[in-house]
mmCIF file of C-alpha atoms in Angstrom:
data_model
loop_
_atom_site.group_PDB
_atom_site.id
_atom_site.type_symbol
_atom_site.label_atom_id
_atom_site.label_comp_id
_atom_site.label_asym_id
_atom_site.label_seq_id
_atom_site.Cartn_x
_atom_site.Cartn_y
_atom_site.Cartn_z
ATOM 1 C CA UNK A 10 -40.385 -199.297 67.504
ATOM 2 C CA UNK A 11 -37.418 -202.178 66.649
ATOM 3 C CA UNK A 12 -34.698 -201.094 64.472
ATOM 4 C CA UNK A 13 -32.806 -203.246 62.259
ATOM 5 C CA UNK A 14 -29.110 -200.404 61.664
ATOM 6 C CA UNK A 15 -27.450 -201.918 59.344
ATOM 7 C CA UNK A 16 -23.235 -200.013 59.422
ATOM 8 C CA UNK A 17 -21.741 -198.691 61.661
ATOM 9 C CA UNK A 18 -19.136 -196.301 60.487
ATOM 10 C CA UNK A 19 -18.982 -192.591 60.709
ATOM 11 C CA UNK A 20 -23.324 -192.382 59.750
ATOM 12 C CA UNK A 21 -24.226 -195.582 61.382
ATOM 13 C CA UNK A 22 -23.155 -194.224 64.571
ATOM 14 C CA UNK A 23 -24.170 -190.837 64.631
ATOM 15 C CA UNK A 24 -28.015 -192.203 63.268
ATOM 16 C CA UNK A 25 -27.685 -194.961 66.274
ATOM 17 C CA UNK A 26 -26.568 -192.540 68.586
ATOM 18 C CA UNK A 27 -29.535 -190.059 67.610
ATOM 19 C CA UNK A 28 -32.544 -192.861 67.681
ATOM 20 C CA UNK A 29 -31.394 -195.084 70.855
ATOM 21 C CA UNK A 30 -31.747 -191.898 73.062
ATOM 22 C CA UNK A 31 -35.287 -190.439 72.313
ATOM 23 C CA UNK A 32 -35.925 -193.178 74.418
ATOM 24 C CA UNK A 33 -38.417 -194.628 71.360
ATOM 25 C CA UNK A 34 -36.545 -196.896 69.032
ATOM 26 C CA UNK A 35 -35.280 -200.152 70.815
ATOM 27 C CA UNK A 36 -32.010 -200.482 68.387
ATOM 28 C CA UNK A 37 -29.426 -202.890 67.113
ATOM 29 C CA UNK A 38 -26.814 -202.071 65.369
ATOM 30 C CA UNK A 39 -25.490 -204.794 62.742
ATOM 31 C CA UNK A 40 -22.442 -204.736 61.580
ATOM 32 C CA UNK A 41 -18.954 -207.466 61.222
ATOM 33 C CA UNK A 42 -15.978 -204.836 62.243
ATOM 34 C CA UNK A 43 -16.254 -205.571 65.249
ATOM 35 C CA UNK A 44 -14.342 -202.229 66.796
ATOM 36 C CA UNK A 45 -17.634 -200.115 65.143
ATOM 37 C CA UNK A 46 -18.888 -202.285 67.080
ATOM 38 C CA UNK A 47 -17.970 -202.195 70.577
ATOM 39 C CA UNK A 48 -17.706 -198.157 70.626
ATOM 40 C CA UNK A 49 -21.858 -198.463 70.746
ATOM 41 C CA UNK A 50 -21.822 -201.617 73.039
ATOM 42 C CA UNK A 51 -19.665 -199.004 75.437
ATOM 43 C CA UNK A 52 -22.724 -196.445 75.232
ATOM 44 C CA UNK A 53 -25.859 -199.247 75.870
ATOM 45 C CA UNK A 54 -27.093 -199.243 72.135
ATOM 46 C CA UNK A 55 -27.694 -203.507 70.712
ATOM 47 C CA UNK A 56 -25.066 -204.576 68.789
ATOM 48 C CA UNK A 57 -24.660 -207.804 66.389
ATOM 49 C CA UNK A 58 -21.373 -208.603 64.653
ATOM 50 C CA UNK A 59 -23.502 -210.097 61.233
ATOM 51 C CA UNK A 60 -21.121 -210.226 58.420
ATOM 52 C CA UNK A 61 -23.630 -208.562 55.058
ATOM 53 C CA UNK A 62 -22.823 -210.777 52.333
ATOM 54 C CA UNK A 63 -23.911 -213.868 54.773
ATOM 55 C CA UNK A 64 -27.611 -213.178 53.498
ATOM 56 C CA UNK A 65 -28.443 -215.955 56.281
ATOM 57 C CA UNK A 66 -27.516 -214.363 59.080
ATOM 58 C CA UNK A 67 -28.030 -211.023 57.891
ATOM 59 C CA UNK A 68 -31.502 -212.097 57.695
ATOM 60 C CA UNK A 69 -32.015 -213.520 60.720
ATOM 61 C CA UNK A 70 -31.211 -210.533 63.337
ATOM 62 C CA UNK A 71 -33.877 -208.969 61.252
ATOM 63 C CA UNK A 72 -37.014 -211.611 62.160
ATOM 64 C CA UNK A 73 -39.726 -209.233 64.619
ATOM 65 C CA UNK A 74 -37.893 -206.069 63.835
ATOM 66 C CA UNK A 75 -40.341 -203.116 62.733
ATOM 67 C CA UNK A 76 -37.868 -201.516 59.662
ATOM 68 C CA UNK A 77 -34.059 -201.435 58.426
ATOM 69 C CA UNK A 78 -32.960 -198.676 57.880
ATOM 70 C CA UNK A 79 -29.277 -199.250 55.638
ATOM 71 C CA UNK A 80 -26.502 -197.242 55.955
ATOM 72 C CA UNK A 81 -24.364 -199.072 54.560
ATOM 73 C CA UNK A 82 -22.521 -198.848 50.891
ATOM 74 C CA UNK A 83 -24.650 -198.026 48.117
ATOM 75 C CA UNK A 84 -23.796 -201.613 45.748
ATOM 76 C CA UNK A 85 -26.221 -203.294 49.343
ATOM 77 C CA UNK A 86 -28.757 -201.360 49.069
ATOM 78 C CA UNK A 87 -30.518 -203.893 46.989
ATOM 79 C CA UNK A 88 -29.401 -207.071 48.468
ATOM 80 C CA UNK A 89 -31.331 -205.115 51.939
ATOM 81 C CA UNK A 90 -34.811 -203.698 50.985
ATOM 82 C CA UNK A 91 -35.249 -207.198 49.479
ATOM 83 C CA UNK A 92 -34.396 -208.555 53.109
ATOM 84 C CA UNK A 93 -36.589 -206.071 54.848
ATOM 85 C CA UNK A 94 -39.471 -207.350 52.045
ATOM 86 C CA UNK A 95 -37.916 -210.996 52.857
ATOM 87 C CA UNK A 96 -38.784 -210.665 56.770
ATOM 88 C CA UNK A 97 -42.189 -208.228 56.973
ATOM 89 C CA UNK A 98 -39.857 -205.311 57.809
ATOM 90 C CA UNK A 99 -40.077 -201.174 56.737
ATOM 91 C CA UNK A 100 -37.749 -199.908 54.603
ATOM 92 C CA UNK A 101 -35.904 -196.936 54.852
ATOM 93 C CA UNK A 102 -31.863 -196.444 54.015
ATOM 94 C CA UNK A 103 -29.516 -193.718 52.239
ATOM 95 C CA UNK A 104 -28.630 -194.881 48.831
ATOM 96 C CA UNK A 105 -27.884 -192.915 45.801
ATOM 97 C CA UNK A 106 -27.759 -194.842 43.696
ATOM 98 C CA UNK A 107 -30.802 -194.737 40.870
ATOM 99 C CA UNK A 108 -30.678 -197.770 39.887
ATOM 100 C CA UNK A 109 -31.033 -199.451 43.752
ATOM 101 C CA UNK A 110 -33.604 -196.839 43.879
ATOM 102 C CA UNK A 111 -35.344 -198.143 40.726
ATOM 103 C CA UNK A 112 -35.277 -202.267 41.852
ATOM 104 C CA UNK A 113 -35.895 -201.084 45.154
ATOM 105 C CA UNK A 114 -39.358 -199.177 43.604
ATOM 106 C CA UNK A 115 -40.197 -202.343 41.801
ATOM 107 C CA UNK A 116 -39.798 -204.299 45.136
ATOM 108 C CA UNK A 117 -41.850 -201.786 46.848
ATOM 109 C CA UNK A 118 -44.825 -203.357 44.172
ATOM 110 C CA UNK A 119 -47.855 -204.160 45.828
ATOM 111 C CA UNK A 120 -46.097 -204.601 49.515
ATOM 112 C CA UNK A 121 -47.616 -204.531 53.291
ATOM 113 C CA UNK A 122 -44.582 -202.329 54.839
ATOM 114 C CA UNK A 123 -43.192 -199.037 52.549
ATOM 115 C CA UNK A 124 -39.643 -198.940 51.154
ATOM 116 C CA UNK A 125 -38.551 -194.750 52.028
ATOM 117 C CA UNK A 126 -35.342 -194.802 49.654
ATOM 118 C CA UNK A 127 -32.474 -192.245 49.843
ATOM 119 C CA UNK A 128 -33.206 -190.408 52.698
ATOM 120 C CA UNK A 129 -29.909 -188.509 53.253
ATOM 121 C CA UNK A 130 -28.927 -184.347 52.061
ATOM 122 C CA UNK A 131 -28.802 -185.391 48.410
ATOM 123 C CA UNK A 132 -30.951 -187.564 47.744
ATOM 124 C CA UNK A 133 -32.948 -187.019 50.981
ATOM 125 C CA UNK A 134 -34.005 -183.419 52.162
ATOM 126 C CA UNK A 135 -33.224 -181.185 49.490
ATOM 127 C CA UNK A 136 -35.639 -182.764 46.686
ATOM 128 C CA UNK A 137 -37.782 -181.877 50.471
ATOM 129 C CA UNK A 138 -37.132 -178.820 49.617
ATOM 130 C CA UNK A 139 -37.298 -177.917 46.305
ATOM 131 C CA UNK A 140 -41.226 -180.209 45.236
ATOM 132 C CA UNK A 141 -42.370 -177.252 48.665
ATOM 133 C CA UNK A 142 -40.709 -174.833 46.843
ATOM 134 C CA UNK A 143 -41.945 -175.730 43.495
ATOM 135 C CA UNK A 144 -45.995 -176.220 44.688
ATOM 136 C CA UNK A 145 -46.528 -173.221 45.904
ATOM 137 C CA UNK A 146 -46.394 -171.441 42.450
ATOM 138 C CA UNK A 147 -49.119 -171.447 40.151
ATOM 139 C CA UNK A 148 -46.723 -172.308 36.900
ATOM 140 C CA UNK A 149 -43.426 -173.942 37.005
ATOM 141 C CA UNK A 150 -40.417 -172.612 34.762
ATOM 142 C CA UNK A 151 -36.617 -173.572 36.489
ATOM 143 C CA UNK A 152 -35.885 -175.427 39.351
ATOM 144 C CA UNK A 153 -32.306 -175.755 40.694
ATOM 145 C CA UNK A 154 -30.624 -177.993 43.353
ATOM 146 C CA UNK A 155 -27.133 -177.047 45.056
ATOM 147 C CA UNK A 156 -25.603 -178.988 47.489
ATOM 148 C CA UNK A 157 -21.737 -179.955 48.510
ATOM 149 C CA UNK A 158 -20.276 -181.658 51.693
ATOM 150 C CA UNK A 159 -16.555 -179.721 51.781
ATOM 151 C CA UNK A 160 -13.797 -179.200 53.567
ATOM 152 C CA UNK A 161 -13.399 -175.811 56.199
ATOM 153 C CA UNK A 162 -10.189 -176.070 55.613
ATOM 154 C CA UNK A 163 -9.667 -177.260 51.989
ATOM 155 C CA UNK A 164 -5.439 -177.370 52.150
ATOM 156 C CA UNK A 165 -4.068 -179.766 48.684
ATOM 157 C CA UNK A 166 -4.999 -179.605 44.794
ATOM 158 C CA UNK A 167 -8.271 -181.264 44.386
ATOM 159 C CA UNK A 168 -9.054 -179.290 48.034
ATOM 160 C CA UNK A 169 -11.736 -181.489 48.811
ATOM 161 C CA UNK A 170 -11.284 -184.420 52.380
ATOM 162 C CA UNK A 171 -12.807 -187.068 52.732
ATOM 163 C CA UNK A 172 -15.858 -186.214 54.474
ATOM 164 C CA UNK A 173 -18.083 -189.550 53.940
ATOM 165 C CA UNK A 174 -18.317 -192.368 51.240
ATOM 166 C CA UNK A 175 -16.030 -192.631 48.501
ATOM 167 C CA UNK A 176 -17.783 -195.648 47.251
ATOM 168 C CA UNK A 177 -20.209 -192.600 46.671
ATOM 169 C CA UNK A 178 -18.386 -190.371 45.876
ATOM 170 C CA UNK A 179 -17.011 -192.106 42.851
ATOM 171 C CA UNK A 180 -19.650 -193.522 42.104
ATOM 172 C CA UNK A 181 -22.088 -190.160 41.826
ATOM 173 C CA UNK A 182 -19.016 -188.614 39.427
ATOM 174 C CA UNK A 183 -19.257 -191.201 37.085
ATOM 175 C CA UNK A 184 -22.899 -192.269 36.373
ATOM 176 C CA UNK A 185 -25.161 -190.811 34.123
ATOM 177 C CA UNK A 186 -27.107 -188.239 35.846
ATOM 178 C CA UNK A 187 -31.057 -187.197 35.692
ATOM 179 C CA UNK A 188 -32.769 -183.877 34.561
ATOM 180 C CA UNK A 189 -35.209 -182.253 32.683
ATOM 181 C CA UNK A 190 -34.455 -179.422 30.694
ATOM 182 C CA UNK A 191 -36.358 -177.692 28.308
ATOM 183 C CA UNK A 192 -39.624 -179.973 29.149
ATOM 184 C CA UNK A 193 -37.665 -183.830 28.177
ATOM 185 C CA UNK A 194 -35.792 -186.352 30.960
ATOM 186 C CA UNK A 195 -32.492 -185.336 29.332
ATOM 187 C CA UNK A 196 -29.735 -188.076 31.047
ATOM 188 C CA UNK A 197 -26.789 -185.269 31.370
ATOM 189 C CA UNK A 198 -23.115 -186.566 31.464
ATOM 190 C CA UNK A 199 -21.625 -186.454 35.226
ATOM 191 C CA UNK A 200 -19.036 -183.769 35.808
ATOM 192 C CA UNK A 201 -20.620 -181.778 33.040
ATOM 193 C CA UNK A 202 -22.338 -178.145 32.985
ATOM 194 C CA UNK A 203 -19.535 -176.499 34.578
ATOM 195 C CA UNK A 204 -20.631 -173.092 36.206
ATOM 196 C CA UNK A 205 -20.020 -170.739 39.034
ATOM 197 C CA UNK A 206 -21.400 -168.874 42.052
ATOM 198 C CA UNK A 207 -19.958 -167.212 44.792
ATOM 199 C CA UNK A 208 -21.798 -167.749 48.740
ATOM 200 C CA UNK A 209 -20.558 -165.142 51.561
ATOM 201 C CA UNK A 210 -18.027 -164.139 49.623
ATOM 202 C CA UNK A 211 -17.039 -167.581 49.054
ATOM 203 C CA UNK A 212 -16.315 -169.168 45.441
ATOM 204 C CA UNK A 213 -17.200 -172.091 44.240
ATOM 205 C CA UNK A 214 -18.580 -174.120 41.036
ATOM 206 C CA UNK A 215 -21.397 -177.005 40.023
ATOM 207 C CA UNK A 216 -21.080 -179.540 37.982
ATOM 208 C CA UNK A 217 -23.248 -182.754 36.927
ATOM 209 C CA UNK A 218 -23.269 -185.602 40.060
ATOM 210 C CA UNK A 219 -25.887 -189.110 39.202
ATOM 211 C CA UNK A 220 -28.583 -189.579 41.869
ATOM 212 C CA UNK A 221 -28.450 -186.160 43.660
ATOM 213 C CA UNK A 222 -33.001 -185.245 42.855
ATOM 214 C CA UNK A 223 -33.993 -188.785 43.805
ATOM 215 C CA UNK A 224 -37.384 -189.060 41.671
ATOM 216 C CA UNK A 225 -37.807 -185.583 41.031
ATOM 217 C CA UNK A 226 -37.089 -185.388 37.272
ATOM 218 C CA UNK A 227 -40.959 -188.660 37.760
ATOM 219 C CA UNK A 228 -42.455 -186.115 39.571
ATOM 220 C CA UNK A 229 -42.686 -182.544 37.818
ATOM 221 C CA UNK A 230 -42.002 -184.513 34.475
ATOM 222 C CA UNK A 231 -44.276 -182.551 31.441
ATOM 223 C CA UNK A 232 -44.463 -179.304 34.751
ATOM 224 C CA UNK A 233 -41.451 -178.627 34.624
ATOM 225 C CA UNK A 234 -39.135 -176.364 31.830
ATOM 226 C CA UNK A 235 -35.717 -177.116 33.237
ATOM 227 C CA UNK A 236 -34.934 -178.907 36.626
ATOM 228 C CA UNK A 237 -31.152 -180.034 37.845
ATOM 229 C CA UNK A 238 -28.980 -180.796 40.653
ATOM 230 C CA UNK A 239 -25.073 -180.480 40.916
ATOM 231 C CA UNK A 240 -22.341 -181.232 43.612
ATOM 232 C CA UNK A 241 -20.838 -178.282 45.095
ATOM 233 C CA UNK A 242 -17.011 -178.445 44.957
ATOM 234 C CA UNK A 243 -14.310 -175.473 45.414
ATOM 235 C CA UNK A 244 -13.039 -173.949 42.317
ATOM 236 C CA UNK A 245 -10.192 -176.263 40.289
ATOM 237 C CA UNK A 246 -11.977 -179.628 40.739
ATOM 238 C CA UNK A 247 -14.044 -180.519 38.385
ATOM 239 C CA UNK A 248 -10.852 -180.239 35.944
ATOM 240 C CA UNK A 249 -8.899 -182.557 38.325
ATOM 241 C CA UNK A 250 -11.432 -185.920 38.636
ATOM 242 C CA UNK A 251 -12.374 -185.179 34.603
ATOM 243 C CA UNK A 252 -8.460 -185.813 34.394
ATOM 244 C CA UNK A 253 -8.180 -188.410 36.882
ATOM 245 C CA UNK A 254 -10.787 -191.392 35.195
ATOM 246 C CA UNK A 255 -10.955 -189.943 32.042
ATOM 247 C CA UNK A 256 -6.853 -189.055 31.352
ATOM 248 C CA UNK A 257 -5.957 -192.327 33.872
ATOM 249 C CA UNK A 258 -8.523 -194.016 32.743
ATOM 250 C CA UNK A 259 -9.328 -194.754 36.125
ATOM 251 C CA UNK A 260 -13.683 -194.643 35.564
ATOM 252 C CA UNK A 261 -12.763 -197.825 34.283
ATOM 253 C CA UNK A 262 -10.474 -199.027 37.728
ATOM 254 C CA UNK A 263 -11.950 -197.108 40.623
ATOM 255 C CA UNK A 264 -11.738 -199.905 43.092
ATOM 256 C CA UNK A 265 -7.342 -198.243 42.746
ATOM 257 C CA UNK A 266 -8.685 -194.373 42.416
ATOM 258 C CA UNK A 267 -10.614 -195.048 45.538
ATOM 259 C CA UNK A 268 -7.476 -196.728 47.556
ATOM 260 C CA UNK A 269 -4.984 -193.607 46.471
ATOM 261 C CA UNK A 270 -8.525 -191.117 47.315
ATOM 262 C CA UNK A 271 -8.456 -193.456 50.967
ATOM 263 C CA UNK A 272 -4.048 -193.633 50.672
ATOM 264 C CA UNK A 273 -3.630 -191.060 50.342
ATOM 265 C CA UNK A 274 -6.195 -187.676 50.165
ATOM 266 C CA UNK A 275 -7.639 -187.423 54.960
ATOM 267 C CA UNK A 276 -11.039 -187.273 55.886
ATOM 268 C CA UNK A 277 -12.013 -184.678 58.597
ATOM 269 C CA UNK A 278 -14.036 -183.751 60.857
ATOM 270 C CA UNK A 279 -14.148 -180.113 60.098
ATOM 271 C CA UNK A 280 -16.854 -179.654 56.579
ATOM 272 C CA UNK A 281 -19.050 -177.813 56.461
ATOM 273 C CA UNK A 282 -22.482 -178.918 54.331
ATOM 274 C CA UNK A 283 -24.406 -176.521 51.733
ATOM 275 C CA UNK A 284 -27.419 -176.131 50.670
ATOM 276 C CA UNK A 285 -29.514 -173.807 48.312
ATOM 277 C CA UNK A 286 -31.883 -173.930 45.865
ATOM 278 C CA UNK A 287 -33.996 -171.787 43.488
ATOM 279 C CA UNK A 288 -37.662 -172.384 41.790
ATOM 280 C CA UNK A 289 -39.010 -169.631 39.268
ATOM 281 C CA UNK A 290 -42.447 -169.466 37.995
ATOM 282 C CA UNK A 291 -45.625 -167.402 37.427
ATOM 283 C CA UNK A 292 -46.804 -166.791 41.110
ATOM 284 C CA UNK A 293 -50.413 -164.896 40.299
ATOM 285 C CA UNK A 294 -49.333 -163.462 37.604
ATOM 286 C CA UNK A 295 -46.278 -162.434 37.693
ATOM 287 C CA UNK A 296 -43.023 -164.114 37.202
ATOM 288 C CA UNK A 297 -40.881 -164.317 40.784
ATOM 289 C CA UNK A 298 -38.259 -166.677 41.797
ATOM 290 C CA UNK A 299 -37.945 -168.513 46.158
ATOM 291 C CA UNK A 300 -35.176 -169.185 47.250
ATOM 292 C CA UNK A 301 -32.948 -171.739 50.091
ATOM 293 C CA UNK A 302 -29.767 -171.566 51.410
ATOM 294 C CA UNK A 303 -27.884 -173.066 53.484
ATOM 295 C CA UNK A 304 -24.741 -173.153 55.549
ATOM 296 C CA UNK A 305 -24.805 -175.444 57.659
ATOM 297 C CA UNK A 306 -21.350 -176.384 60.113
ATOM 298 C CA UNK A 307 -19.853 -179.055 62.056
ATOM 299 C CA UNK A 308 -20.096 -179.271 65.792
ATOM 300 C CA UNK A 309 -17.737 -180.338 68.806
ATOM 301 C CA UNK A 310 -20.743 -179.507 71.348
ATOM 302 C CA UNK A 311 -21.039 -182.492 73.231
ATOM 303 C CA UNK A 312 -19.253 -185.661 74.116
ATOM 304 C CA UNK A 313 -18.828 -187.100 70.462
ATOM 305 C CA UNK A 314 -17.846 -184.272 67.965
ATOM 306 C CA UNK A 315 -19.814 -184.534 64.759
ATOM 307 C CA UNK A 316 -19.195 -182.780 61.640
ATOM 308 C CA UNK A 317 -21.406 -181.680 58.734
ATOM 309 C CA UNK A 318 -21.685 -184.296 56.864
ATOM 310 C CA UNK A 319 -23.549 -186.840 60.176
ATOM 311 C CA UNK A 320 -25.147 -184.323 61.077
ATOM 312 C CA UNK A 321 -27.522 -182.915 57.770
ATOM 313 C CA UNK A 322 -27.137 -187.134 56.908
ATOM 314 C CA UNK A 323 -28.019 -188.336 59.853
ATOM 315 C CA UNK A 324 -31.085 -186.351 60.860
ATOM 316 C CA UNK A 325 -32.562 -186.701 57.279
ATOM 317 C CA UNK A 326 -33.053 -190.606 57.650
ATOM 318 C CA UNK A 327 -34.142 -190.157 61.196
ATOM 319 C CA UNK A 328 -35.931 -187.448 60.350
ATOM 320 C CA UNK A 329 -37.842 -190.046 57.949
ATOM 321 C CA UNK A 330 -38.022 -193.329 60.146
ATOM 322 C CA UNK A 331 -39.493 -190.562 63.038
ATOM 323 C CA UNK A 332 -42.361 -188.785 60.930
ATOM 324 C CA UNK A 333 -43.352 -193.052 59.057
ATOM 325 C CA UNK A 334 -44.023 -194.423 62.963
ATOM 326 C CA UNK A 335 -45.980 -190.955 63.434
ATOM 327 C CA UNK A 336 -48.381 -191.499 60.294
ATOM 328 C CA UNK A 337 -47.979 -188.314 58.740
ATOM 329 C CA UNK A 338 -45.909 -190.505 55.926
ATOM 330 C CA UNK A 339 -47.559 -193.411 54.060
ATOM 331 C CA UNK A 340 -47.249 -197.132 55.855
ATOM 332 C CA UNK A 341 -47.267 -199.076 52.835
ATOM 333 C CA UNK A 342 -45.697 -198.832 49.241
ATOM 334 C CA UNK A 343 -43.365 -197.374 47.482
ATOM 335 C CA UNK A 344 -42.922 -193.972 49.236
ATOM 336 C CA UNK A 345 -41.053 -190.729 48.095
ATOM 337 C CA UNK A 346 -38.847 -187.486 48.759
ATOM 338 C CA UNK A 347 -41.543 -185.357 47.791
ATOM 339 C CA UNK A 348 -43.749 -186.430 49.900
ATOM 340 C CA UNK A 349 -43.129 -185.427 53.430
ATOM 341 C CA UNK A 350 -43.520 -181.535 54.435
ATOM 342 C CA UNK A 351 -41.626 -179.868 54.869
ATOM 343 C CA UNK A 352 -43.108 -178.169 57.655
ATOM 344 C CA UNK A 353 -42.990 -181.220 59.321
ATOM 345 C CA UNK A 354 -39.689 -182.042 58.691
ATOM 346 C CA UNK A 355 -38.016 -179.134 59.792
ATOM 347 C CA UNK A 356 -40.533 -179.120 62.955
ATOM 348 C CA UNK A 357 -39.110 -182.470 64.076
ATOM 349 C CA UNK A 358 -37.074 -183.247 66.118
ATOM 350 C CA UNK A 359 -34.313 -184.347 64.349
ATOM 351 C CA UNK A 360 -35.582 -182.642 60.658
ATOM 352 C CA UNK A 361 -34.777 -179.199 63.342
ATOM 353 C CA UNK A 362 -30.958 -179.391 62.525
ATOM 354 C CA UNK A 363 -31.296 -177.357 59.134
ATOM 355 C CA UNK A 364 -33.580 -175.080 61.035
ATOM 356 C CA UNK A 365 -30.806 -174.710 63.134
ATOM 357 C CA UNK A 366 -28.351 -173.309 60.606
ATOM 358 C CA UNK A 367 -27.533 -170.748 59.528
ATOM 359 C CA UNK A 368 -29.021 -169.026 56.430
ATOM 360 C CA UNK A 369 -26.612 -167.685 53.726
ATOM 361 C CA UNK A 370 -26.828 -164.221 53.548
ATOM 362 C CA UNK A 371 -25.270 -163.155 50.347
ATOM 363 C CA UNK A 372 -25.869 -165.424 46.895
ATOM 364 C CA UNK A 373 -23.977 -163.318 43.832
#
């Protein structure tokens, strides 16, 4: 299968290595940064230097490929999907942006190729888990999804390090959050709905952020009382982000905030990803609750150390592509994350990264 991989950043490089190593994919990585491309070229992975803003040059590289795997920032998702449609390629991406997903869904109507956005951790794997658990109930009451990508050793006031895209981070903090409340689909405010809980003796907070539940509100509309998604952070993070975005007015000057964070907040490869899903409802006349909880840690095994967010995000999209290649997903039109069977995902050679994680011992 011939793959055009857009983006050679940390996540893009991990995707490229995973797919290339199988021998089942001919991967060509496209990026405008020659330094990033050289790292992959030195490992025997095909690359091409292309400016993602140059539609003609990008389209020329996509023609003849079977699929486009997009690991570019969220604001380029619509353009990438349009070019995939134009060139007759299947399309997969990692976007958490609600508007981009809706646009991609619309362009997928009647398409002869498949369009599957939101293939990462959240949205992505978290929706697969929630849908699987909820589908096992006779009647579903409440679905709660909580995900955090956190530094293992926080040292600043925000208790945060840059573990993934700053663009994506600020985007999810600033846009309305889809949810179902008392049976009605609503748009909740970002950074609201603060709650506290502990996992394995460590205290966390969670609050509303945009995009993490993918298309689950649409899929479960009229079938569930409450359904929501919240991002997990260490206590105090939400209040400081509200101060920056609200009190200091940086929500209206996001480029400045992103530059400040890039210059002052170091990235880290020592992180942990938390995945926590609870579903309650009726089974055989009894009110029950089921929980899926995992911690995924960074690894330094092998030549390339991998952060937990690299592992989980790359595993999500690589598993989606792999399951598609095996014919276990629809082959045309818009494909939702909840159309992935959780057992298939966890049995997949890439999705098994979530099986190898540690199950949470205690939740309170």
